[in-house]
Amino acid sequence: MIFAPDDAPGSIAGALSDIADSACGKSIIQLLELISRKLGSVDGDGDRQMLDSQEEFDEDLDSEDDYDDVEEYFPDDDMNPKPMLAKQGTTSSIEGWVKPTSEFRHRIRSDLLTAKGHGFKVGHLGGLLDGLGCYVSLSIRLSKLGISEEAMQAWQIEGSEYLVVIFHYPNGYKTMDSMKSYDAPTARRNFGVRVGISSTYKPTMHEAIQAFTVLSKEEEKRRESESQSESQSTLHKGFRSSFISRPLNELFDERFPTLLHYRYNGMPWSGAELFYNDHYGSSGAHSDLGLSDAYLEAENVSAAYPTIVTADHIQDSPSQQHSLPLIGMQFVLRHFVRCTEFCLICFTKMPDDLQAIKPYVCDKPLCLYQYMSLGFGPSIEHEILSQPKVVDLLISFCYASARMGRLKDFPSGLSLMVPISSAYDQDYVNQQQQNYSTYGYGAPIPAPRPPPSGLGGEDTQNIRYNAATRELLFDDKNAKCPFRSGDWVVIRTTDNAGRAFHCRVSDTSLYPTVQLAEPVTPTLNDNTSAVAPYPGQLGYGAPPPPTPAKALAKPTATTPANEFRGAKYYLYNQNFDDLDDFNKRESIYALLDLLPSVDILRQYLVRKAQSPLSSWVDRLPPALLGILRWIIASNRACIMQVDDHDEMAHGKKGEERLYGMPGWAQFRFAMGAPDKERRFIQAVRESTERLKLKYPTLFAWHGSPLVNWHSIIREGLHFNDTAHGRAYGHGVYHSLDVNTSIGYCGYGMTGGAWPGSDLKVNSALALNEIVNVPKEYVSATPHLVVAQLDWIQTRYLFVKTGATGATPYGMPPGSTSKETKPLQSIDQDPSMTPRGTADKLIIPIHAVSGARRQQSRSLKTSSKKRKAQATGSSVYDPIELDAEDDDDGASVATLEEDLVIFEDEDVFIPQQDTDPLPTPNSVKGKSKASGFLSKLVGSRSSKPLTDYAPGTLDYSTLPMLQPPAWATSAATKRLQRDFRELLKVQDKEPAHELGWHIDADKIENMYQWIVELHSFDATLPLAKDMKAKGYKSVVLELRFGKDYPMSPPFVRVIRPRFLGFNQGGGGHVTLGGALCMELLTNNGWSAVSSIESVLLQVRMAMSSLDPKPARLDSHGRQDYGVGEAVEAYIRSCNVHGWTVPAGFREMAYGGSQDQGHGSYY
């Protein structure tokens, strides 16, 4: 790991980041030389060196282009060769271009046709078929992914847009076989991924290059901010980053190659990710890999997702060549569509009971810190500009929850520096009321203040403050200045200790005089539980409400005296994470009292169009900005203001606004996982078909006190906590009468209201859509109590505000909002129609997803093809999956340049220059088309071309072993899986093309397999010898150890006997019958190697004519013994310098440490 200190110039940090991968495998001296060379053009203070400062050395230095190629720099690389990361004999190259052979081009077509066959559109840019650097893109329309309209709205995407994944191959196309052999740094040099959204199915070359351009953090944040701002006003025409692009890009860069290795070790995606999080960086032995059953268990995925989202190419096609782009795309879909199920930083699985429509981080403080510091969350500037009411609402909910002592989750891990707790003692007398009446009446009981926590109190130095000049004067000029420029302090003058103000330190250079910025005075409210009764709220038996208390009077603006007065100061030097919960809540609402109204923040951003809020350095303390960002980023619900000025200007107000609730601010409101809408639709469909419902759903109110809404919008509706008792059973309580729900939300509790709010929120209600089966509820009278959470879907949030004379954001002063009935409304059950404050509710048709809206017959039948492609039989199916790429006008036609890659310009014939060894497919009479191509054209030999007859081998003459006592669960499971995959291949392929056979009925020990190799090319000397001696096959034995698949199997020949190397034989068979192949040693073995590939390479080795062909021995004993094979294997390893696997003898002898040379066992 190479990194620079926090105060290092950005150019140095960027250079060190660029060389991290190149440093892999270097010695310390080489590493220092590399760093020195890379940083040679940047001096200590970050300035560029003068061009003529080192003229005398110019002739000795290489060109700048040579510096970038670090692999060519070190002269002693040849003396320390790197281990081969790819299998020999392949056409791929780890660095540089790939030779564009016919086999190479066919593999590309095979991979991309496989991806196309799974429902994705394929595009490419650059020299794909020429073996040069290139880009491959896979895409799918977002409407096919089963994402609800509410989730799309929250994620700022459109169903007509494409999810596009760009795969970058800087050194030519790489197959999955190559990727499996790469370590992580090598994979990153040869393979990159970027995820984004586009209006078309592929990016332009400029967009692809830009997607992989490394930007500084500041530039990257600026581009994301611009992208978010534009997404609200204009429809994007090209490739752009999505809300989750940065986390996904980093997930691919850091983990994908390693996760692939785990996948091919038998783990599903969930197990691989769990294993990574549990073991990454640990020093555990490889033999422990996957021992826990938790890593091997199949993942339980919601059946509500479409098949294309849950498909797994590795698991579904174990015997085929796997398409790397397809697997990468499926991995993207796993984390894009199901993004709320995973932490955005560490990607661990979130709790199953967490239902969120927006992704967030887990409860690890480090994840929250990285989420905030790396800018993964939403832009607070964008949210303030686009939805000021929503931001006001979120702040108000958090403030009320903290003020009333209900806030339980905090922005921990951010190291926010706040004032010490003693700085607030005189401001908040009535602290954190812990209980509340159901209806808001009655005096709350203040929570007891804990002992003082944090750092010490005010500084012991005597100071004086001049309010006119905003200067602090320290009496002891010899003492060290306790401040630094940029620090924030709280000042209290001795003549007015009850009034505190907060200031930023501007200048300390003239100490003992310290210059402060303009002071910020908190806006304070008296926290008595004042209640404003709602007209018509009767029958609850509560006493008359008390008279609301007035806010503390603001001091009259007077010109301050130009004199120094005694004062105390409290520095912002308390780490928020070290506070107890009480003081954390106090710090949150105390800092929020400093926050100007959202409208003022919005006006500032409009004036300073290119500046973030952090540039308002004299008004907003960094800790306050951190809390504000946390409040906005931790919101996991989708809340959209209905009557904002943009919609009103375009005449769209009537489409969204509900009729029957005058005087209440309305918000579209959605919660739950992205598939929550789909699960709700399935419940509606099932109930409708089962009960023949005329009105499948109803709408009802849910009321909850203001202090609960901060947690509701993060956790969703549930009934884990009991606030008002459960006299009518366990479930979520609803009512058809708004007054009943108003009573349960503590109407008019203004004591916990955020004083800076423009809305002055004092009550909140949710209007939910519910499956209309009251007889199956827990209770249907007097309240609707629903226990099935999938039967409930939130639709609206209503907020009663205390603002008087206020006008909506951006509207002219004096503007009023009148109730208008929506043009199109939902037909409701007359007996179950909810009532608002003025009349029965009329709910606009836009309250439900577009696919459920009743359309005219002409619209629904305009495209028979489109109608036939719906996933469900009723109008309650929100998802339409397209059967073809270009099924309707919403799809983009595939370009000719992308269609041509699927056209074969020649028929694949194995090239002698790339693969000189005969294979099972090289026998005479075989069709020229093979593999994937043969399946496409349907060509196959009409008669078997082998004299081998399965089932004729006499197993009584073979050394069969009993299952070993040291067998492990992990190895046994992996062997069983590999054995099943081998049988699937055997059942599917013709015997003469396959070239090997295993008799499943005779294998009783998973740690010992008997395999026959047959159907060798008749022109080979080996085949001629076998025919002359009457052998139909070469009998192999494979013995496996307890560390499999981390250690290779022991492969040996049982019969017939081959000529040894010193006798003129070949075929890589030793004198004792063992195979002389690096693949079968620790040096060449990979845990992702399949037994099928082992058999193929053993067969190819036996068929090799170089340096000498394999021949049979016509003399001596018929069968090889295991003892002589063991000794021959060890001799070969010693000669070639290969590593013998640990515990090899025990494994080879079936459990005992040693046996005689001639023994079978």
Coordinates of C-alpha atoms in Angstrom, one line a residue, residues 665-1063:
A665 CA -48.7 20.3 2.3
Q666 CA -48.6 17.2 0.1
F667 CA -45.7 14.9 -0.8
R668 CA -45.5 11.8 -2.9
F669 CA -44.2 9.2 -0.5
A670 CA -42.7 5.8 -1.2
M671 CA -40.9 3.4 1.1
G672 CA -39.7 -0.2 1.0
A673 CA -37.2 -2.1 -1.2
P674 CA -37.2 -1.5 -4.9
D675 CA -39.2 -4.7 -5.4
K676 CA -41.7 -3.7 -2.7
E677 CA -44.1 -2.4 -5.4
R678 CA -43.9 -5.6 -7.3
R679 CA -44.6 -7.7 -4.2
F680 CA -47.5 -5.4 -3.4
I681 CA -48.9 -5.9 -7.0
Q682 CA -48.6 -9.6 -6.7
A683 CA -50.5 -9.5 -3.4
V684 CA -53.2 -7.4 -5.1
R685 CA -53.4 -9.7 -8.1
E686 CA -53.6 -12.8 -5.9
S687 CA -56.4 -11.4 -3.8
T688 CA -58.3 -10.0 -6.8
E689 CA -58.3 -13.4 -8.6
R690 CA -59.1 -15.3 -5.4
L691 CA -61.9 -13.1 -4.2
K692 CA -63.1 -11.6 -7.5
L693 CA -62.7 -8.1 -6.1
K694 CA -64.2 -5.2 -8.0
Y695 CA -62.1 -2.7 -6.0
P696 CA -58.8 -4.5 -5.4
T697 CA -57.3 -1.8 -3.1
L698 CA -58.4 0.9 -0.6
F699 CA -56.7 3.9 0.8
A700 CA -56.4 4.7 4.5
W701 CA -54.7 7.0 6.9
H702 CA -51.8 6.2 9.2
G703 CA -50.9 8.8 12.0
S704 CA -47.8 8.8 14.1
P705 CA -46.2 11.5 16.4
L706 CA -43.8 13.9 14.7
V707 CA -40.9 12.4 16.7
N708 CA -41.3 9.0 15.0
W709 CA -41.1 10.2 11.4
H710 CA -37.3 10.4 11.3
S711 CA -37.1 6.7 12.0
I712 CA -40.1 5.8 9.8
I713 CA -38.6 7.2 6.6
R714 CA -35.4 5.2 7.3
E715 CA -36.8 1.9 8.6
G716 CA -40.3 1.8 6.9
L717 CA -43.6 1.1 8.5
H718 CA -43.5 -1.8 10.9
F719 CA -44.9 -2.7 14.3
N720 CA -41.8 -3.6 16.2
D721 CA -42.4 -0.9 18.8
T722 CA -45.5 -0.1 20.7
A723 CA -46.3 3.5 21.4
H724 CA -50.1 3.7 22.0
G725 CA -50.9 0.1 23.0
R726 CA -52.3 -2.6 20.8
A727 CA -55.9 -3.1 21.9
Y728 CA -56.9 -4.4 18.5
G729 CA -53.9 -6.7 17.8
H730 CA -50.5 -6.5 16.3
G731 CA -50.1 -4.8 13.0
V732 CA -49.9 -1.4 11.3
Y733 CA -52.9 0.7 12.4
H734 CA -55.0 2.6 9.8
S735 CA -58.2 4.6 9.8
L736 CA -60.6 5.8 7.1
D737 CA -61.2 9.0 9.1
V738 CA -58.4 11.5 9.0
N739 CA -59.5 13.0 12.4
T740 CA -58.8 9.6 14.1
S741 CA -55.3 9.5 12.7
I742 CA -54.7 13.1 13.6
G743 CA -55.4 12.2 17.1
Y744 CA -52.7 9.6 17.1
C745 CA -50.1 11.9 15.6
G746 CA -50.1 14.3 18.5
Y747 CA -51.5 17.2 16.5
G748 CA -50.0 20.6 17.2
M749 CA -46.9 19.6 19.2
T750 CA -44.8 22.6 18.4
G751 CA -42.2 22.2 21.2
G752 CA -39.9 20.1 19.1
A753 CA -40.3 22.1 15.9
W754 CA -37.1 23.3 14.2
P755 CA -37.1 27.1 14.7
G756 CA -35.5 27.7 11.3
S757 CA -38.2 25.8 9.4
D758 CA -40.2 27.7 6.8
L759 CA -42.9 25.0 7.0
K760 CA -43.1 25.0 10.8
V761 CA -44.1 21.4 10.7
N762 CA -46.3 20.3 13.6
S763 CA -48.1 17.1 12.3
A764 CA -47.6 14.5 9.7
L765 CA -49.8 11.7 8.2
A766 CA -49.3 9.0 5.7
L767 CA -52.0 7.9 3.2
N768 CA -51.4 4.2 2.3
E769 CA -52.8 1.9 -0.3
I770 CA -53.8 -1.4 1.1
V771 CA -55.1 -4.7 -0.3
N772 CA -58.9 -4.5 0.0
V773 CA -59.6 -7.6 2.1
P774 CA -60.8 -6.3 5.5
K775 CA -62.0 -9.7 6.6
E776 CA -58.4 -10.9 6.5
Y777 CA -57.0 -8.0 8.5
V778 CA -56.1 -8.5 12.2
S779 CA -59.0 -6.1 12.9
A780 CA -61.4 -4.1 10.7
T781 CA -63.2 -2.0 13.3
P782 CA -62.8 0.5 14.7
H783 CA -59.3 0.6 13.1
L784 CA -57.9 -1.3 10.1
V785 CA -55.0 -3.3 11.6
V786 CA -52.9 -4.9 8.9
A787 CA -50.1 -7.4 9.8
Q788 CA -49.0 -8.3 6.2
L789 CA -46.5 -5.6 5.3
D790 CA -46.6 -6.6 1.7
W791 CA -50.2 -5.6 1.6
I792 CA -49.3 -1.9 2.4
Q793 CA -47.8 0.6 0.1
T794 CA -47.3 4.2 1.1
R795 CA -48.5 6.8 -1.4
Y796 CA -48.7 10.3 0.2
L797 CA -47.3 12.2 3.1
F798 CA -49.3 15.1 4.4
V799 CA -47.8 17.7 6.6
K800 CA -49.7 20.4 8.6
T801 CA -47.6 23.5 8.8
G802 CA -47.7 26.3 11.3
A803 CA -46.4 28.9 8.8
T804 CA -48.7 31.9 8.5
G805 CA -48.6 34.1 5.4
A806 CA -45.9 32.0 3.9
T807 CA -45.9 31.3 0.2
P808 CA -44.4 28.3 -1.6
Y809 CA -40.8 28.3 -2.6
G810 CA -40.2 30.4 -5.7
M811 CA -43.8 31.7 -5.9
P812 CA -44.7 35.4 -5.9
P813 CA -45.7 36.8 -2.5
G814 CA -49.4 36.6 -1.8
S815 CA -49.9 33.5 -4.0
T816 CA -52.5 31.1 -2.7
S817 CA -53.2 27.5 -3.4
K818 CA -56.8 26.4 -4.1
E819 CA -58.1 22.9 -4.1
T820 CA -58.8 21.5 -7.5
K821 CA -60.1 18.1 -8.3
P822 CA -57.8 15.9 -10.4
L823 CA -58.7 15.4 -14.0
Q824 CA -58.4 11.6 -13.7
S825 CA -59.0 9.8 -10.4
I826 CA -59.0 6.3 -9.0
D827 CA -62.3 4.5 -8.6
Q828 CA -62.7 3.7 -4.9
D829 CA -64.8 1.3 -3.0
P830 CA -67.8 3.4 -1.9
S831 CA -68.0 1.6 1.5
M832 CA -64.2 2.1 2.2
T833 CA -63.5 5.6 0.9
P834 CA -61.3 7.6 3.2
R835 CA -62.4 11.1 4.4
G836 CA -60.2 14.1 4.5
T837 CA -60.5 17.3 6.5
A838 CA -63.0 18.8 4.0
D839 CA -64.6 16.0 2.1
K840 CA -64.1 12.4 0.9
L841 CA -60.7 12.1 -0.8
I842 CA -60.4 12.2 -4.6
I843 CA -57.2 10.5 -5.4
P844 CA -55.5 11.2 -8.7
I845 CA -54.7 8.3 -11.0
H846 CA -51.0 9.3 -10.9
A847 CA -50.9 8.1 -7.3
V848 CA -50.4 4.5 -8.6
S849 CA -47.8 3.2 -11.1
G850 CA -48.3 3.9 -14.8
A851 CA -49.0 0.3 -15.8
R852 CA -52.0 0.2 -13.3
R853 CA -53.6 3.4 -14.6
Q854 CA -56.9 2.8 -16.4
Q855 CA -56.3 3.7 -20.1
S856 CA -58.6 4.1 -23.0
R857 CA -59.2 1.0 -25.1
S858 CA -57.5 2.7 -28.1
L859 CA -54.3 3.2 -26.1
K860 CA -54.2 -0.3 -24.7
T861 CA -54.8 -2.0 -28.0
S862 CA -52.6 0.2 -30.2
S863 CA -49.8 -2.3 -30.1
K864 CA -50.8 -6.0 -29.9
K865 CA -47.2 -7.0 -29.7
R866 CA -46.6 -4.8 -26.7
K867 CA -49.7 -6.0 -24.9
A868 CA -48.7 -9.6 -25.4
Q869 CA -45.4 -9.0 -23.8
A870 CA -46.7 -8.0 -20.4
T871 CA -45.5 -10.2 -17.5
G872 CA -48.9 -10.5 -15.9
S873 CA -52.5 -11.0 -17.1
S874 CA -54.0 -8.0 -15.3
V875 CA -53.5 -4.3 -15.3
Y876 CA -51.9 -4.6 -11.9
D877 CA -48.6 -5.8 -13.3
P878 CA -46.2 -2.8 -13.4
I879 CA -43.4 -4.4 -15.4
E880 CA -43.3 -5.0 -19.1
L881 CA -40.5 -7.3 -20.3
D882 CA -39.6 -7.1 -23.9
A883 CA -39.1 -10.3 -25.8
E884 CA -36.9 -8.8 -28.4
D885 CA -34.2 -6.2 -28.5
D886 CA -36.1 -3.9 -30.8
D887 CA -39.6 -4.7 -29.9
D888 CA -41.1 -1.2 -29.9
G889 CA -40.4 2.4 -30.3
A890 CA -38.8 2.6 -26.9
S891 CA -35.9 0.4 -27.9
V892 CA -32.9 1.7 -29.9
A893 CA -32.1 -0.2 -33.1
T894 CA -28.7 -2.1 -33.0
L895 CA -26.2 -0.5 -35.2
E896 CA -24.7 -2.4 -38.2
E897 CA -21.2 -2.1 -36.7
D898 CA -22.4 -4.1 -33.7
L899 CA -24.3 -6.7 -35.8
V900 CA -21.3 -7.5 -37.9
I901 CA -19.3 -9.0 -35.0
F902 CA -21.8 -11.9 -34.9
E903 CA -21.2 -12.8 -38.5
D904 CA -18.6 -15.6 -39.1
E905 CA -16.3 -14.8 -42.0
D906 CA -14.7 -18.2 -41.8
V907 CA -15.2 -21.6 -40.2
F908 CA -13.1 -22.4 -37.2
I909 CA -10.3 -24.9 -37.9
P910 CA -7.8 -25.3 -35.1
Q911 CA -4.6 -23.4 -36.0
Q912 CA -1.4 -25.4 -36.0
D913 CA 0.6 -22.3 -34.9
T914 CA -1.5 -21.7 -31.8
D915 CA -2.4 -25.3 -30.8
P916 CA -0.2 -28.0 -32.4
L917 CA -1.6 -30.7 -30.2
P918 CA -4.5 -32.9 -31.4
T919 CA -7.7 -32.7 -29.4
P920 CA -10.7 -34.9 -29.2
N921 CA -12.3 -32.8 -31.9
S922 CA -9.5 -33.3 -34.4
V923 CA -10.4 -36.9 -35.5
K924 CA -11.2 -37.7 -39.1
G925 CA -14.7 -37.3 -40.4
K926 CA -15.7 -34.6 -37.8
S927 CA -17.6 -31.6 -38.8
K928 CA -15.6 -28.4 -39.3
A929 CA -18.0 -26.5 -37.1
S930 CA -17.5 -27.2 -33.4
G931 CA -18.3 -26.0 -29.9
F932 CA -20.6 -23.0 -29.8
L933 CA -20.7 -22.7 -33.6
S934 CA -21.7 -26.2 -34.1
K935 CA -24.8 -25.6 -31.9
L936 CA -25.7 -22.6 -34.0
V937 CA -25.4 -24.4 -37.4
G938 CA -26.5 -27.8 -36.3
S939 CA -23.7 -29.7 -37.9
R940 CA -22.5 -33.0 -36.5
S941 CA -21.1 -36.3 -37.7
S942 CA -23.8 -38.7 -38.7
K943 CA -22.0 -41.8 -37.2
P944 CA -19.8 -42.5 -34.2
L945 CA -16.1 -42.4 -35.0
T946 CA -14.7 -44.5 -32.2
D947 CA -14.2 -48.2 -31.4
Y948 CA -14.3 -47.5 -27.7
A949 CA -17.2 -49.3 -25.8
P950 CA -18.1 -47.8 -22.4
G951 CA -18.6 -50.2 -19.5
T952 CA -16.1 -52.9 -20.6
L953 CA -13.4 -52.0 -18.0
D954 CA -13.0 -54.7 -15.3
Y955 CA -12.8 -52.7 -12.0
S956 CA -11.9 -55.8 -10.0
T957 CA -8.4 -55.5 -11.5
L958 CA -8.0 -51.9 -10.3
P959 CA -6.7 -50.6 -7.0
M960 CA -10.0 -49.3 -5.5
L961 CA -9.7 -47.4 -2.2
Q962 CA -12.1 -46.8 0.8
P963 CA -13.1 -43.2 1.6
P964 CA -10.2 -41.6 3.6
A965 CA -10.7 -40.8 7.3
W966 CA -9.2 -37.3 6.7
A967 CA -11.9 -36.3 4.3
T968 CA -13.2 -32.7 4.8
S969 CA -16.6 -31.3 4.2
A970 CA -15.4 -28.6 1.9
A971 CA -13.4 -30.9 -0.3
T972 CA -16.2 -33.5 -0.4
K973 CA -18.8 -30.9 -1.5
R974 CA -16.4 -29.5 -4.2
L975 CA -15.7 -33.0 -5.5
Q976 CA -19.3 -33.9 -5.7
R977 CA -20.0 -30.7 -7.6
D978 CA -17.1 -31.3 -10.0
F979 CA -18.2 -34.9 -10.5
R980 CA -21.8 -33.9 -11.4
E981 CA -20.4 -31.3 -13.8
L982 CA -18.2 -33.9 -15.4
L983 CA -21.2 -36.3 -15.9
K984 CA -23.2 -33.5 -17.5
V985 CA -20.5 -32.9 -20.0
Q986 CA -20.2 -36.6 -20.7
D987 CA -24.0 -37.0 -21.2
K988 CA -24.2 -34.1 -23.6
E989 CA -21.1 -34.6 -25.9
P990 CA -20.6 -37.5 -28.4
A991 CA -18.0 -40.0 -27.1
H992 CA -15.6 -39.6 -30.1
E993 CA -15.5 -35.8 -29.6
L994 CA -15.2 -36.0 -25.8
G995 CA -12.3 -38.5 -25.8
W996 CA -12.7 -39.6 -22.2
H997 CA -15.2 -41.6 -20.1
I998 CA -16.0 -42.1 -16.4
D999 CA -18.3 -44.8 -15.1
A1000 CA -20.5 -43.1 -12.5
D1001 CA -21.9 -46.5 -11.2
K1002 CA -18.4 -47.7 -10.2
I1003 CA -17.2 -44.6 -8.4
E1004 CA -18.0 -45.1 -4.6
N1005 CA -15.1 -43.0 -3.2
M1006 CA -15.2 -39.3 -4.1
Y1007 CA -11.5 -39.1 -3.4
Q1008 CA -10.6 -41.6 -6.1
W1009 CA -11.8 -41.5 -9.7
I1010 CA -11.1 -43.9 -12.6
V1011 CA -11.1 -42.2 -16.0
E1012 CA -10.5 -43.8 -19.4
L1013 CA -9.0 -41.8 -22.3
H1014 CA -9.9 -43.1 -25.7
S1015 CA -10.5 -42.2 -29.4
F1016 CA -7.0 -40.8 -30.0
D1017 CA -6.2 -39.6 -33.5
A1018 CA -5.6 -42.7 -35.6
T1019 CA -2.5 -41.2 -37.1
L1020 CA -0.7 -41.0 -33.8
P1021 CA 1.9 -43.6 -32.9
L1022 CA 0.2 -44.0 -29.5
A1023 CA -3.1 -44.9 -31.3
K1024 CA -1.4 -47.4 -33.6
D1025 CA 0.4 -49.0 -30.6
M1026 CA -2.9 -49.3 -28.7
K1027 CA -4.6 -50.9 -31.7
A1028 CA -1.8 -53.3 -32.2
K1029 CA -1.9 -54.4 -28.5
G1030 CA -5.7 -54.5 -28.2
Y1031 CA -6.1 -51.5 -25.9
K1032 CA -9.3 -49.4 -26.4
S1033 CA -8.4 -46.8 -23.7
V1034 CA -5.7 -45.5 -21.4
V1035 CA -6.8 -46.0 -17.8
L1036 CA -6.1 -43.1 -15.4
E1037 CA -6.5 -42.8 -11.7
L1038 CA -7.1 -39.4 -10.0
R1039 CA -6.6 -39.3 -6.2
F1040 CA -7.7 -36.2 -4.3
G1041 CA -6.5 -34.8 -1.0
K1042 CA -8.2 -33.0 1.9
D1043 CA -7.0 -29.6 0.6
Y1044 CA -8.7 -29.9 -2.8
P1045 CA -9.3 -27.7 -4.7
M1046 CA -6.4 -25.6 -3.2
S1047 CA -4.0 -28.5 -4.0
P1048 CA -4.0 -30.5 -7.2
P1049 CA -5.1 -34.1 -7.6
F1050 CA -2.5 -36.9 -8.1
V1051 CA -3.0 -38.2 -11.7
R1052 CA -1.3 -41.3 -12.9
V1053 CA -1.6 -44.0 -15.5
I1054 CA -2.6 -47.5 -14.4
R1055 CA -2.5 -49.2 -17.8
P1056 CA -1.0 -49.7 -20.3
R1057 CA 2.6 -49.1 -19.6
F1058 CA 4.4 -46.4 -21.6
L1059 CA 8.0 -46.1 -22.7
G1060 CA 10.0 -43.9 -20.4
F1061 CA 11.8 -40.8 -21.5
N1062 CA 15.2 -42.4 -21.4
Q1063 CA 13.8 -45.3 -23.5

